[in-house]
PDB file of C-alpha atoms in Angstrom:
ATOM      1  CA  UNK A   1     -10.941  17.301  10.998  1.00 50.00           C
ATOM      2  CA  UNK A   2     -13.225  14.457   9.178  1.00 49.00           C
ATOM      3  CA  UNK A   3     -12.447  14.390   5.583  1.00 45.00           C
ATOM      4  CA  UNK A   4     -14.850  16.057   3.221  1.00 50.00           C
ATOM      5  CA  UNK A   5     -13.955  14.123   0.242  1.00 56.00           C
ATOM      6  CA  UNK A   6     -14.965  10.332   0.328  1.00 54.00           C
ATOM      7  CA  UNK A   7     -12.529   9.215  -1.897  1.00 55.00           C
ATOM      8  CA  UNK A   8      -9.745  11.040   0.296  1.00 56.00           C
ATOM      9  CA  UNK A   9     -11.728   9.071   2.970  1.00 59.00           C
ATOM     10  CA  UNK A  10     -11.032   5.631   0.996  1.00 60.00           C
ATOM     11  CA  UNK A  11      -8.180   6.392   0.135  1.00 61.00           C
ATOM     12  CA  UNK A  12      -6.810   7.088   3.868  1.00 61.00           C
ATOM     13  CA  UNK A  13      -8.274   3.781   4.560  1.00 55.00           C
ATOM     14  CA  UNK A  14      -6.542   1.261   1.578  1.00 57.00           C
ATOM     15  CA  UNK A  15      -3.116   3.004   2.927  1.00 67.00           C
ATOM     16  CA  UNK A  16      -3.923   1.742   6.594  1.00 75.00           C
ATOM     17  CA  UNK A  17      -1.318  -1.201   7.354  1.00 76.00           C
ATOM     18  CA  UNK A  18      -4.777  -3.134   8.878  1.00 78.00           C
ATOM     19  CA  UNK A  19      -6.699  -2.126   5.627  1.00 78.00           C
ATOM     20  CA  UNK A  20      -4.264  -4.231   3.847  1.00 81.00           C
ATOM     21  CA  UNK A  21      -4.306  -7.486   5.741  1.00 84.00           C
ATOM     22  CA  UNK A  22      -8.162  -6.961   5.689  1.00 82.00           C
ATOM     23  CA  UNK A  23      -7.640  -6.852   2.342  1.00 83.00           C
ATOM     24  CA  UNK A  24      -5.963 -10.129   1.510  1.00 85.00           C
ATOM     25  CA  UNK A  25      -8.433 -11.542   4.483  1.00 85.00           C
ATOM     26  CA  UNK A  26     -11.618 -10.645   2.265  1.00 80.00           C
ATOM     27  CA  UNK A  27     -10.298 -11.951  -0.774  1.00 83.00           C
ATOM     28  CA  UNK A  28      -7.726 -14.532   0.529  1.00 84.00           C
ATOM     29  CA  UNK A  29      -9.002 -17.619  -0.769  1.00 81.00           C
ATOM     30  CA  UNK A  30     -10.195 -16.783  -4.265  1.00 81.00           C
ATOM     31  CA  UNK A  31      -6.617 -15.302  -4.688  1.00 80.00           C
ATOM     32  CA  UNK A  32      -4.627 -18.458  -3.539  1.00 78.00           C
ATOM     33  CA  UNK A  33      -6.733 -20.139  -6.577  1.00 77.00           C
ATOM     34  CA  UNK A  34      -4.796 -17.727  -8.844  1.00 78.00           C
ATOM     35  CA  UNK A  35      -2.066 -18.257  -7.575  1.00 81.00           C
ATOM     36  CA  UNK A  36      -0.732 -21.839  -8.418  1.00 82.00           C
ATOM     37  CA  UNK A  37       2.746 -21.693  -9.031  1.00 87.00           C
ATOM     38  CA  UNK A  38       5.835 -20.293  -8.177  1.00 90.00           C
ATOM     39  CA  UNK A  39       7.755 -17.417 -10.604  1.00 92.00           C
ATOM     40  CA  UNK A  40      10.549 -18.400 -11.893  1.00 92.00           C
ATOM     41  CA  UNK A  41      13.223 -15.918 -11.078  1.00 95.00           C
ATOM     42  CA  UNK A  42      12.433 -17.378  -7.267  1.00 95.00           C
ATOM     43  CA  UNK A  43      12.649 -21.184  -8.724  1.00 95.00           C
ATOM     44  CA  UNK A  44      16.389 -20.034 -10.040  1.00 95.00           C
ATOM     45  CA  UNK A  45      17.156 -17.913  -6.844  1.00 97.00           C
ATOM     46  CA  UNK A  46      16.771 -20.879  -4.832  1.00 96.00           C
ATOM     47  CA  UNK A  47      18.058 -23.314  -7.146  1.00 95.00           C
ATOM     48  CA  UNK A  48      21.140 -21.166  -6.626  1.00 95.00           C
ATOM     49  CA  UNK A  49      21.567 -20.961  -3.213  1.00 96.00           C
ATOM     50  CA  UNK A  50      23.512 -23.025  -0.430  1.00 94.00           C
ATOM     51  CA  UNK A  51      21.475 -25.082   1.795  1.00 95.00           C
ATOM     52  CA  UNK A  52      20.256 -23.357   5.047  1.00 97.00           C
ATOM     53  CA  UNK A  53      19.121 -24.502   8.670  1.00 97.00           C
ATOM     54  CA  UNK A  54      16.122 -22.205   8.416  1.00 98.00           C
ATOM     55  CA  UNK A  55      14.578 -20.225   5.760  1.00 98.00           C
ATOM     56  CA  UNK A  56      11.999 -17.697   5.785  1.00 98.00           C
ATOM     57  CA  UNK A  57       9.419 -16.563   3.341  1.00 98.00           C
ATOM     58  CA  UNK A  58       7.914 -13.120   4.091  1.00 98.00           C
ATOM     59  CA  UNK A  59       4.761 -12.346   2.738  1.00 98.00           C
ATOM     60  CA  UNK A  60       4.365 -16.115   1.919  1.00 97.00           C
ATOM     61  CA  UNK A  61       0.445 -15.997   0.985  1.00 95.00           C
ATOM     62  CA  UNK A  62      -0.541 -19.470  -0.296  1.00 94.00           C
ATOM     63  CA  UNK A  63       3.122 -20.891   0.749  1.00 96.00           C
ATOM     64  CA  UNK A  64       3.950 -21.443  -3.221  1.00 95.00           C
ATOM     65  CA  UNK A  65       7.483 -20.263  -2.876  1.00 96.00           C
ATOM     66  CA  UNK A  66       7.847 -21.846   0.813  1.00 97.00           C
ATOM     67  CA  UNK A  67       7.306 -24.898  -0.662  1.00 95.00           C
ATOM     68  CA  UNK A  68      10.455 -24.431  -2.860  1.00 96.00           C
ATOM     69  CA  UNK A  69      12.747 -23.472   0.187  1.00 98.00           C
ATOM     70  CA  UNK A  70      11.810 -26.740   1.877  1.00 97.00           C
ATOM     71  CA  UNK A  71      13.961 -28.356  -0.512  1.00 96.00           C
ATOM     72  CA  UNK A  72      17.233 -26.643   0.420  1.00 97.00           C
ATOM     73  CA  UNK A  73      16.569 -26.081   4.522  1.00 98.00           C
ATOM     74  CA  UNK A  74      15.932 -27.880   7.426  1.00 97.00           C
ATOM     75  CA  UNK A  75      13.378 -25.770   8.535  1.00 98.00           C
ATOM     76  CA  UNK A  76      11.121 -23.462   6.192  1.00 98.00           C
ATOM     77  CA  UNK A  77       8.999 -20.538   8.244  1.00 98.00           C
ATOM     78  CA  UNK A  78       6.514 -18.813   6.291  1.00 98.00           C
ATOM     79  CA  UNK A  79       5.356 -15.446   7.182  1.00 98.00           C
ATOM     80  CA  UNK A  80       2.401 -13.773   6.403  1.00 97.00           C
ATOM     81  CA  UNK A  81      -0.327 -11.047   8.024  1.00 96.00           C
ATOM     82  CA  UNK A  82      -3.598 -12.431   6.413  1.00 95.00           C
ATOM     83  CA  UNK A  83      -4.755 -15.341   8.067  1.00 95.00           C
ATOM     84  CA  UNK A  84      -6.704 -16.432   5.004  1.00 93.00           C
ATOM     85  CA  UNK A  85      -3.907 -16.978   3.442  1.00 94.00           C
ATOM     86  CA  UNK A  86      -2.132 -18.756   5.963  1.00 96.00           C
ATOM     87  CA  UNK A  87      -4.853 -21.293   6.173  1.00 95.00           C
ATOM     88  CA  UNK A  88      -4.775 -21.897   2.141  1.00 93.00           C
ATOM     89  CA  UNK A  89      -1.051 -22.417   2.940  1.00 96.00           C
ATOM     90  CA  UNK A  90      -2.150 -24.698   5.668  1.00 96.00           C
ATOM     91  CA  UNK A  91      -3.522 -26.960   3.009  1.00 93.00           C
ATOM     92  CA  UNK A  92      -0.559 -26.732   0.610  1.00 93.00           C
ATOM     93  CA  UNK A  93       2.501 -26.918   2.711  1.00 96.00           C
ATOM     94  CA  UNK A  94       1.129 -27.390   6.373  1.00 94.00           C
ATOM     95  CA  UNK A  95       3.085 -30.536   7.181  1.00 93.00           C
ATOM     96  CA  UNK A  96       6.161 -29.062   5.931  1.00 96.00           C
ATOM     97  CA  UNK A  97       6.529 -24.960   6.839  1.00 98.00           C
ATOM     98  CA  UNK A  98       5.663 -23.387   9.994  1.00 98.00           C
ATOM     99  CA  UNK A  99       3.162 -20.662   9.684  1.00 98.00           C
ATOM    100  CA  UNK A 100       2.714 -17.468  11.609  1.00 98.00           C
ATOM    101  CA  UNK A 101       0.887 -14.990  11.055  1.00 98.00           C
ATOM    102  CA  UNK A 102       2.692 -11.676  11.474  1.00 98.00           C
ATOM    103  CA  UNK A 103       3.459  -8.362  10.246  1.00 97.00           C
ATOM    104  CA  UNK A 104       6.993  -7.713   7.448  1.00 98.00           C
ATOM    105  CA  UNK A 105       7.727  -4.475   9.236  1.00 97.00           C
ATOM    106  CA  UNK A 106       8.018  -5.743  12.995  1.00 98.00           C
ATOM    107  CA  UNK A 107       9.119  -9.559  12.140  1.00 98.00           C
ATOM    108  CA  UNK A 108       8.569 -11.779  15.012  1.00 98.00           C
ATOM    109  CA  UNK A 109      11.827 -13.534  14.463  1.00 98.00           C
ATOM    110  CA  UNK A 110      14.652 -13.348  16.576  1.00 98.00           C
ATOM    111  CA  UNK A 111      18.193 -11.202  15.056  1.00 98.00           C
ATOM    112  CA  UNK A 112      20.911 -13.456  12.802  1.00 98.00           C
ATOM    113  CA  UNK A 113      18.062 -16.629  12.944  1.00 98.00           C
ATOM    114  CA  UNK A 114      17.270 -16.659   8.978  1.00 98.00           C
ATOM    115  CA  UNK A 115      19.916 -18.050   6.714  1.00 98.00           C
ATOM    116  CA  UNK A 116      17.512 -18.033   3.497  1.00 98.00           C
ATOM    117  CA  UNK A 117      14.649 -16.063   2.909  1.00 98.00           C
ATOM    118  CA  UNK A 118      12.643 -14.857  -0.190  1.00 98.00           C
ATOM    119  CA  UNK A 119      10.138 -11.592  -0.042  1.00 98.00           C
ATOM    120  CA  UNK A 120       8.039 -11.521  -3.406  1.00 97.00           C
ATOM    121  CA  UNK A 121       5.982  -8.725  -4.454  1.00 95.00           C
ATOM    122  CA  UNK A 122       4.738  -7.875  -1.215  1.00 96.00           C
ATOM    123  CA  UNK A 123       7.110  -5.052   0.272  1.00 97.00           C
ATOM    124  CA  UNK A 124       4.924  -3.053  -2.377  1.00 95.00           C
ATOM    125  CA  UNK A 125       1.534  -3.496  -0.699  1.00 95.00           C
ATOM    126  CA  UNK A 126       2.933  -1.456   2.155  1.00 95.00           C
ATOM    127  CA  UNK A 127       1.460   1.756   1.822  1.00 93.00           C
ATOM    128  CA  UNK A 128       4.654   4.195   3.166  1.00 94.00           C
ATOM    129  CA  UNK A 129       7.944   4.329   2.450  1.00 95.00           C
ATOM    130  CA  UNK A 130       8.820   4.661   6.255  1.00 95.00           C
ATOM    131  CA  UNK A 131       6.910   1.299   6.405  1.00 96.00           C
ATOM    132  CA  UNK A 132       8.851  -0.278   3.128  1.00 97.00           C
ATOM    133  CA  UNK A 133      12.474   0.618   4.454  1.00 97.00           C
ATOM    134  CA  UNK A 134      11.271  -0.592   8.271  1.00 97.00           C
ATOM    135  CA  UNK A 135      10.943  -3.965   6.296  1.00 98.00           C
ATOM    136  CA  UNK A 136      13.845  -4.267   4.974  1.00 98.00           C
ATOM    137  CA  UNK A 137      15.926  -3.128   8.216  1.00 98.00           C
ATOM    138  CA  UNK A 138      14.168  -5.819   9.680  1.00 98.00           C
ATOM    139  CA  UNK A 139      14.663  -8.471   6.869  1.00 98.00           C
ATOM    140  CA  UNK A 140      18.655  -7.613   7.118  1.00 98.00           C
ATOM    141  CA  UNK A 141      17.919  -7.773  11.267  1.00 98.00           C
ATOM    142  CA  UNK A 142      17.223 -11.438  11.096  1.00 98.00           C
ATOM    143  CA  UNK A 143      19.296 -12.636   8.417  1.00 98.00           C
ATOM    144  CA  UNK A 144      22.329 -14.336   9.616  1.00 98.00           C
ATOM    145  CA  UNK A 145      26.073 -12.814   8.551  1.00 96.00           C
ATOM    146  CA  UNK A 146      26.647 -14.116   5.059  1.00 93.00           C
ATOM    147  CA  UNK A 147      22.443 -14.884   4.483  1.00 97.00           C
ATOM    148  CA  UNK A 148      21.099 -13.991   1.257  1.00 98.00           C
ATOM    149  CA  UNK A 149      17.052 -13.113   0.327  1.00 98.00           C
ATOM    150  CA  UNK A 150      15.456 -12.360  -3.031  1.00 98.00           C
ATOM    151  CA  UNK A 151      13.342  -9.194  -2.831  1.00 98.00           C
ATOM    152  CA  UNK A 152      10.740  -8.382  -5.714  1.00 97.00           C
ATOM    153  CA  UNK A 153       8.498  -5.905  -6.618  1.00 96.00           C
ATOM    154  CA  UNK A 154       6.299  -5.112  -9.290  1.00 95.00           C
ATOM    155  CA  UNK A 155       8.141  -2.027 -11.007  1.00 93.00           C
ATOM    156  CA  UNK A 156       7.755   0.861 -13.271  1.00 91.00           C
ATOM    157  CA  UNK A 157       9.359  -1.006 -16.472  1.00 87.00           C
ATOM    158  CA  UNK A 158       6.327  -3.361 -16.434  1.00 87.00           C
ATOM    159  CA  UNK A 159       3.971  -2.399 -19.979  1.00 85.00           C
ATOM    160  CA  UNK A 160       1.215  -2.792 -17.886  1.00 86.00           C
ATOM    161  CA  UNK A 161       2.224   0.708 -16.803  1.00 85.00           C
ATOM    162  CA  UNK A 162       2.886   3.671 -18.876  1.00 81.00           C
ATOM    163  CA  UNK A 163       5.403   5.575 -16.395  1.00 80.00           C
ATOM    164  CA  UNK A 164       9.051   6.050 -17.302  1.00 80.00           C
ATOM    165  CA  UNK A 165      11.210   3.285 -16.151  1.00 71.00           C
ATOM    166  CA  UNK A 166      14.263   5.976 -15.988  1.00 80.00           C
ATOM    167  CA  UNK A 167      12.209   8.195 -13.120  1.00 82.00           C
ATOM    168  CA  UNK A 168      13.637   8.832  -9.826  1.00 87.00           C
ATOM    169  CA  UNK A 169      10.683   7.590  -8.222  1.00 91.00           C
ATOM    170  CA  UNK A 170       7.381   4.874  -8.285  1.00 94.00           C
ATOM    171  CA  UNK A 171       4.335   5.494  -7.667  1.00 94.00           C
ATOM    172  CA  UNK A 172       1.097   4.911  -5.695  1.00 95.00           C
ATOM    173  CA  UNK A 173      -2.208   3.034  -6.967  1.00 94.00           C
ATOM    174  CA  UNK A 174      -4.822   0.427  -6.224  1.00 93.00           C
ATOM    175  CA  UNK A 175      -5.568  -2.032  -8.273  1.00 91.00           C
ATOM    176  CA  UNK A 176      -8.766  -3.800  -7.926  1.00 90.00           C
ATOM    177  CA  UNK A 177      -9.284  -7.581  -7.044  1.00 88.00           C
ATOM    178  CA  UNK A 178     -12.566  -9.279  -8.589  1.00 88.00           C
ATOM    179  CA  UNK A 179     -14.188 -11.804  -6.625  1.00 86.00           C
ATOM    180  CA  UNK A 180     -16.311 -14.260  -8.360  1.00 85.00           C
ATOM    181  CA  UNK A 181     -19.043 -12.624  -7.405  1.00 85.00           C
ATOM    182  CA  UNK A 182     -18.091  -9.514  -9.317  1.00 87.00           C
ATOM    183  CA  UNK A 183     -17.514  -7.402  -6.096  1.00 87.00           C
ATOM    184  CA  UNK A 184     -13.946  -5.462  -6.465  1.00 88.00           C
ATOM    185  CA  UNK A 185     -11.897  -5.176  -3.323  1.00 88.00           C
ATOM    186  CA  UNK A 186      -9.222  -1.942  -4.135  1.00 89.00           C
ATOM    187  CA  UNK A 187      -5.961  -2.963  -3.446  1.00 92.00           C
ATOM    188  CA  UNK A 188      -2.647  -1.109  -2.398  1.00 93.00           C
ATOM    189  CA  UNK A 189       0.318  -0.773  -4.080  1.00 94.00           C
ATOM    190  CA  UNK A 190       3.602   1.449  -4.525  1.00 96.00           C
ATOM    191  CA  UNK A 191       4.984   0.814  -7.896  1.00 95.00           C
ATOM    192  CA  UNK A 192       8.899   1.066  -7.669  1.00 96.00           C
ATOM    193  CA  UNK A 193      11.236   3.056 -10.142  1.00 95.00           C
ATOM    194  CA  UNK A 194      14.154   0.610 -10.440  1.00 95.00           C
ATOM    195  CA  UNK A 195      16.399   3.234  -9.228  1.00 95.00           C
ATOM    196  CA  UNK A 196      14.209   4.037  -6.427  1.00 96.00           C
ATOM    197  CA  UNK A 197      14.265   0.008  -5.432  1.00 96.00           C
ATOM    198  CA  UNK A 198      17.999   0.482  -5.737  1.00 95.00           C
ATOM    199  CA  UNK A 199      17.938   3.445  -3.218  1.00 95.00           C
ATOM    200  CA  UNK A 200      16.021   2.078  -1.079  1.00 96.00           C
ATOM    201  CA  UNK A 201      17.387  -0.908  -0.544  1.00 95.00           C
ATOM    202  CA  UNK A 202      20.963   0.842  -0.413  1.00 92.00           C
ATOM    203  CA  UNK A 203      20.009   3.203   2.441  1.00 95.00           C
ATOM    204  CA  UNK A 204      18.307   0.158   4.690  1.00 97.00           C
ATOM    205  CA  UNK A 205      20.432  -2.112   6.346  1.00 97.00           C
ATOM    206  CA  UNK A 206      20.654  -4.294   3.934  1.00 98.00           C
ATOM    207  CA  UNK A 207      23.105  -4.517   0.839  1.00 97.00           C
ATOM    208  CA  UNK A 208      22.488  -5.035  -2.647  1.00 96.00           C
ATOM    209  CA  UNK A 209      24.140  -7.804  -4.496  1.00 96.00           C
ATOM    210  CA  UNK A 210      22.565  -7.955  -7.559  1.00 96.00           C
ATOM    211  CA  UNK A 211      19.589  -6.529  -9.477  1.00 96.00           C
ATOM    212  CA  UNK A 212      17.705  -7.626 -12.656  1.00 95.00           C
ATOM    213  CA  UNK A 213      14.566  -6.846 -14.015  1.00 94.00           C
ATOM    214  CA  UNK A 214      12.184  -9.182 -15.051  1.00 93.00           C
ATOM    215  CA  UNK A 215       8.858  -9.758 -16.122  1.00 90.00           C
ATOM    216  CA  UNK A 216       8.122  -6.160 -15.356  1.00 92.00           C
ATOM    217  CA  UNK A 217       9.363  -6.723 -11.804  1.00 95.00           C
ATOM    218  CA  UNK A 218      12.347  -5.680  -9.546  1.00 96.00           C
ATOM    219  CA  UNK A 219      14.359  -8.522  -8.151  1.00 97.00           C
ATOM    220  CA  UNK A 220      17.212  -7.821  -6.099  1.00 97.00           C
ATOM    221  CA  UNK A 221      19.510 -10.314  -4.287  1.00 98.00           C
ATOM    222  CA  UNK A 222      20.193  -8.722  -0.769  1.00 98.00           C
ATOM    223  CA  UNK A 223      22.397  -9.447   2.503  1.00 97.00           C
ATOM    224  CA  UNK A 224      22.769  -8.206   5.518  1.00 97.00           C
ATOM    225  CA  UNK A 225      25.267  -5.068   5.340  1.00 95.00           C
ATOM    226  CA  UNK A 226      28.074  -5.270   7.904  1.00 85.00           C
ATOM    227  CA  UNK A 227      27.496  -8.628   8.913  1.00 80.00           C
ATOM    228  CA  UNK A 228      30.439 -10.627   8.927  1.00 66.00           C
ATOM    229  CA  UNK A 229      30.770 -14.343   8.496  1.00 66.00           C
TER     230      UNK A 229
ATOM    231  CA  UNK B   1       3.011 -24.911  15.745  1.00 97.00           C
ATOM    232  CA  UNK B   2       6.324 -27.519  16.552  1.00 97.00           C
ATOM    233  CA  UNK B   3       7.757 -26.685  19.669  1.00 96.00           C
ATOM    234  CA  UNK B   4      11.293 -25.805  18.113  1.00 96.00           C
ATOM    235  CA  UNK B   5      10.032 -23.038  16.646  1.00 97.00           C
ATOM    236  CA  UNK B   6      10.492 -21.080  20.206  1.00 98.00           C
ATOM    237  CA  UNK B   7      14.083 -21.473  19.400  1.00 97.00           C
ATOM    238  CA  UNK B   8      13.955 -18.584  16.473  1.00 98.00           C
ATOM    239  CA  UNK B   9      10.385 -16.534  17.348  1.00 98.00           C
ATOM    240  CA  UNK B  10      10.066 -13.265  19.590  1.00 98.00           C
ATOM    241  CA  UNK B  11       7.947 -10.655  20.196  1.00 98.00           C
ATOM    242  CA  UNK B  12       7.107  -8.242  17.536  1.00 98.00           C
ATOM    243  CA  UNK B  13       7.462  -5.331  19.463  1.00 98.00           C
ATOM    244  CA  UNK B  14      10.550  -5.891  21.239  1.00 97.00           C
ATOM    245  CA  UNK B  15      12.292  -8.521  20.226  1.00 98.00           C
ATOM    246  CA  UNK B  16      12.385 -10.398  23.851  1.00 98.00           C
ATOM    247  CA  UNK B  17      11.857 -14.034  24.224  1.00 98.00           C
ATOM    248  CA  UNK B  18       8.169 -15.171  24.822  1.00 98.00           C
ATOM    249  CA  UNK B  19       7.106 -17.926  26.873  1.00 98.00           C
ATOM    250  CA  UNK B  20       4.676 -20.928  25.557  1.00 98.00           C
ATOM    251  CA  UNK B  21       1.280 -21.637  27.466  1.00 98.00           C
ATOM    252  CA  UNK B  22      -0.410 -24.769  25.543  1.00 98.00           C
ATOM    253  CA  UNK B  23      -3.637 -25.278  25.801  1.00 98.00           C
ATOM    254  CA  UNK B  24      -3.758 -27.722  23.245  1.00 97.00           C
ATOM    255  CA  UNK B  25      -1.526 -30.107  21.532  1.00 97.00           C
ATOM    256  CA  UNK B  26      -1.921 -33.063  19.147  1.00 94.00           C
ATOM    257  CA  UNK B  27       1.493 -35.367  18.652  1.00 90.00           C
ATOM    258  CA  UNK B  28       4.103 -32.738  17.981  1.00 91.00           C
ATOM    259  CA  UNK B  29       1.933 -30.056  16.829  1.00 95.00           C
ATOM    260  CA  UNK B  30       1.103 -27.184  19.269  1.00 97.00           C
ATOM    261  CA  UNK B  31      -3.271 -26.554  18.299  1.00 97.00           C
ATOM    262  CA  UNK B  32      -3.736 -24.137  20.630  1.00 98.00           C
ATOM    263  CA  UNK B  33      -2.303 -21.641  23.545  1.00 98.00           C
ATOM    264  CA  UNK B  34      -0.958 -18.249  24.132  1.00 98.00           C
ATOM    265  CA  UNK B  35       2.517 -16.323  23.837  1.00 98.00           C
ATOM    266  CA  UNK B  36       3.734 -14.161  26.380  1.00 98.00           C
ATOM    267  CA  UNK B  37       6.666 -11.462  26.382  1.00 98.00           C
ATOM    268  CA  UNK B  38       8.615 -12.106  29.065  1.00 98.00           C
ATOM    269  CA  UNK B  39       9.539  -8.419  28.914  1.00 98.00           C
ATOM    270  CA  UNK B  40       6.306  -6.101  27.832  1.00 97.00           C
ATOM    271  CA  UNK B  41       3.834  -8.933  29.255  1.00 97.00           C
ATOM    272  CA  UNK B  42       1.757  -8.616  25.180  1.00 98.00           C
ATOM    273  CA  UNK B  43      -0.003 -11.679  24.914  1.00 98.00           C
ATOM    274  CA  UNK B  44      -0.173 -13.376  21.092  1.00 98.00           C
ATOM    275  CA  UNK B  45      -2.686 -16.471  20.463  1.00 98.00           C
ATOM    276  CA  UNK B  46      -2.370 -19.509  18.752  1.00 98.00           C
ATOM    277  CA  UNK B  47      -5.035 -20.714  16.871  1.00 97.00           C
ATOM    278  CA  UNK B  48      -5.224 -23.826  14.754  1.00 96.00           C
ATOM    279  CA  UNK B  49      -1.918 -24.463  14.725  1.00 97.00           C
ATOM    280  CA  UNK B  50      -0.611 -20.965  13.737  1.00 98.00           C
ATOM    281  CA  UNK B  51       0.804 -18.293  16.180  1.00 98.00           C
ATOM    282  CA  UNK B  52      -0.553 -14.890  15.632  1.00 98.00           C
ATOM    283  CA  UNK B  53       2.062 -12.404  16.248  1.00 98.00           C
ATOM    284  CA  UNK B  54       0.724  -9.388  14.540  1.00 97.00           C
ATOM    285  CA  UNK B  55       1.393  -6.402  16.648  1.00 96.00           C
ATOM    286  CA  UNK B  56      -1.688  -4.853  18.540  1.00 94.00           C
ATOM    287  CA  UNK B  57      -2.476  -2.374  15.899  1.00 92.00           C
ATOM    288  CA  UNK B  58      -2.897  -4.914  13.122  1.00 91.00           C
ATOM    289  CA  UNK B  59      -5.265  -6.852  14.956  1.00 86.00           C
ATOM    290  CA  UNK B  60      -8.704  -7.425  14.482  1.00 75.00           C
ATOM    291  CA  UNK B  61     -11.385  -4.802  16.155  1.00 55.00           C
ATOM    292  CA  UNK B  62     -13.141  -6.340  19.200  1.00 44.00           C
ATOM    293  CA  UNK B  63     -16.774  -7.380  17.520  1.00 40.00           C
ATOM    294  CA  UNK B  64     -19.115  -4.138  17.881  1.00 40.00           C
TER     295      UNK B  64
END
């Protein structure tokens, strides 16, 4: 039945998986402009962490974080479904991470080959929560036994939002993307309720080590659950 | 793409090994070629450099 309301209409569309990465395609390289340096919790995460044969960033846009992980493993792989991106990372950390270009809830890595990975604010740009907790079965899928990851997502608690950071559950929304033009490209996003970043985390295959909140976001320390070294 | 990389990547859909086909290559660095499934057959490009394993659905429409 074709939708009478056209913001229903647009609204179907910005939740499509492919309306995302055509997203990030439209706006890719303006974005990787803004997007300079790496946060801070992911500096310390990795500053923190053993060193690793292979580490993976999912959702690795410009490759800012990738670039930190190629100081601690062998070999850094940096995942992302906008090629836009990918080829501002290409610039950036080219001679050092492989790229691919590939999709967080059906990684194309093979089971136990990640002993490092980082994925930063972009499980929330994927517009179901069947699609957020196929992620993270598949991050937990290709982490080695004893791997860790640092998952973040923009949350609830941040001021930006006025939503009570004690609810049971996020929310939905788009938030719009200026290009210097002045064209806006809507953009998806589920905002998580810390406990609901807890929950879901907890029921995925994946176990949670440790959680903190910061800068507004969730950032959880994760390994594979049942996995033994 | 380095060739080593075939050690750790599959297909998206199910998680079989896929088979290289280069079409181009400059030093180490795989430019150009195609990924196969040696199980479902789906075939994933490479393009400058970078392997595009987005599953079907994600890809691109065909140019109207």
């Amino acid at each position: 039945m074709p939708p009478s309301d056209p913001s229903a209409d647009n609204d179907e569309l910005v939740r499509s998986r492919a309306a995302v990465r055509r997203t990030y395609e439209d706006i890719g390289d303006h974005f990787s402009k803004t997007r300079e340096y790496a946060w801070p919790e992911v500096e310390s995460f990795v500053d923190e962490s053993s060193s690793a044969r292979t580490a993976l960033d999912v959702g690795c846009g410009n490759g800012r974080h990738a670039e930190l992980l190629t100081e601690v493993a062998d070999r850094v792989v940096g995942l992302d479904a906008s090629r836009a991106l990918l080829q501002a990372a290409t610039d950036r950390v080219g001679d050092s991470v492989a790229l691919l270009q590939g999709d967080a809830t059906r990684l194309p890595l093979a089971a136990g080959s990640v002993d490092l990975a980082v994925y930063v604010a972009t499980l929330h740009h994927l517009p179901s929560r069947s699609a957020r907790r196929a992620s993270l079965d598949e991050l937990a899928r290709v982490l080695a036994p004893g791997a860790r990851a640092l998952v973040s997502a923009w949350s609830t608690a941040h001021d930006r939002f006025d939503a009570d950071p004690d609810a049971d559950a996020g929310f939905d929304t788009t938030v719009d993307w200026t290009l210097p033009g002045g064209e806006t490209v809507p953009r998806f996003y589920h905002i998580y309720a810390p406990a609901e970043f807890e929950r879901d985390v907890a029921d995925s295959d994946l176990r949670l080590v440790s959680m903190e909140l910061s800068s507004g976001n969730c950032y959880g320390v994760v390994e594979p659950e049942g996995k033994r070294t | 793409m380095k060739e080593d990389l075939m050690e750790i990547i599959c297909c998206p859909l199910d998680k079989h090994d896929l088979d290289l086909e280069v079409t181009e290559r400059d030093d180490g660095e795989i430019l150009s070629g195609e990924l196969v499934c040696t199980e479902c057959s789906e075939t994933f490009p490479i393009e400058d450099g970078i392997p595009n394993l987005l599953p079907p659905d994600m890809r691109d429409e065909a140019p109207a």
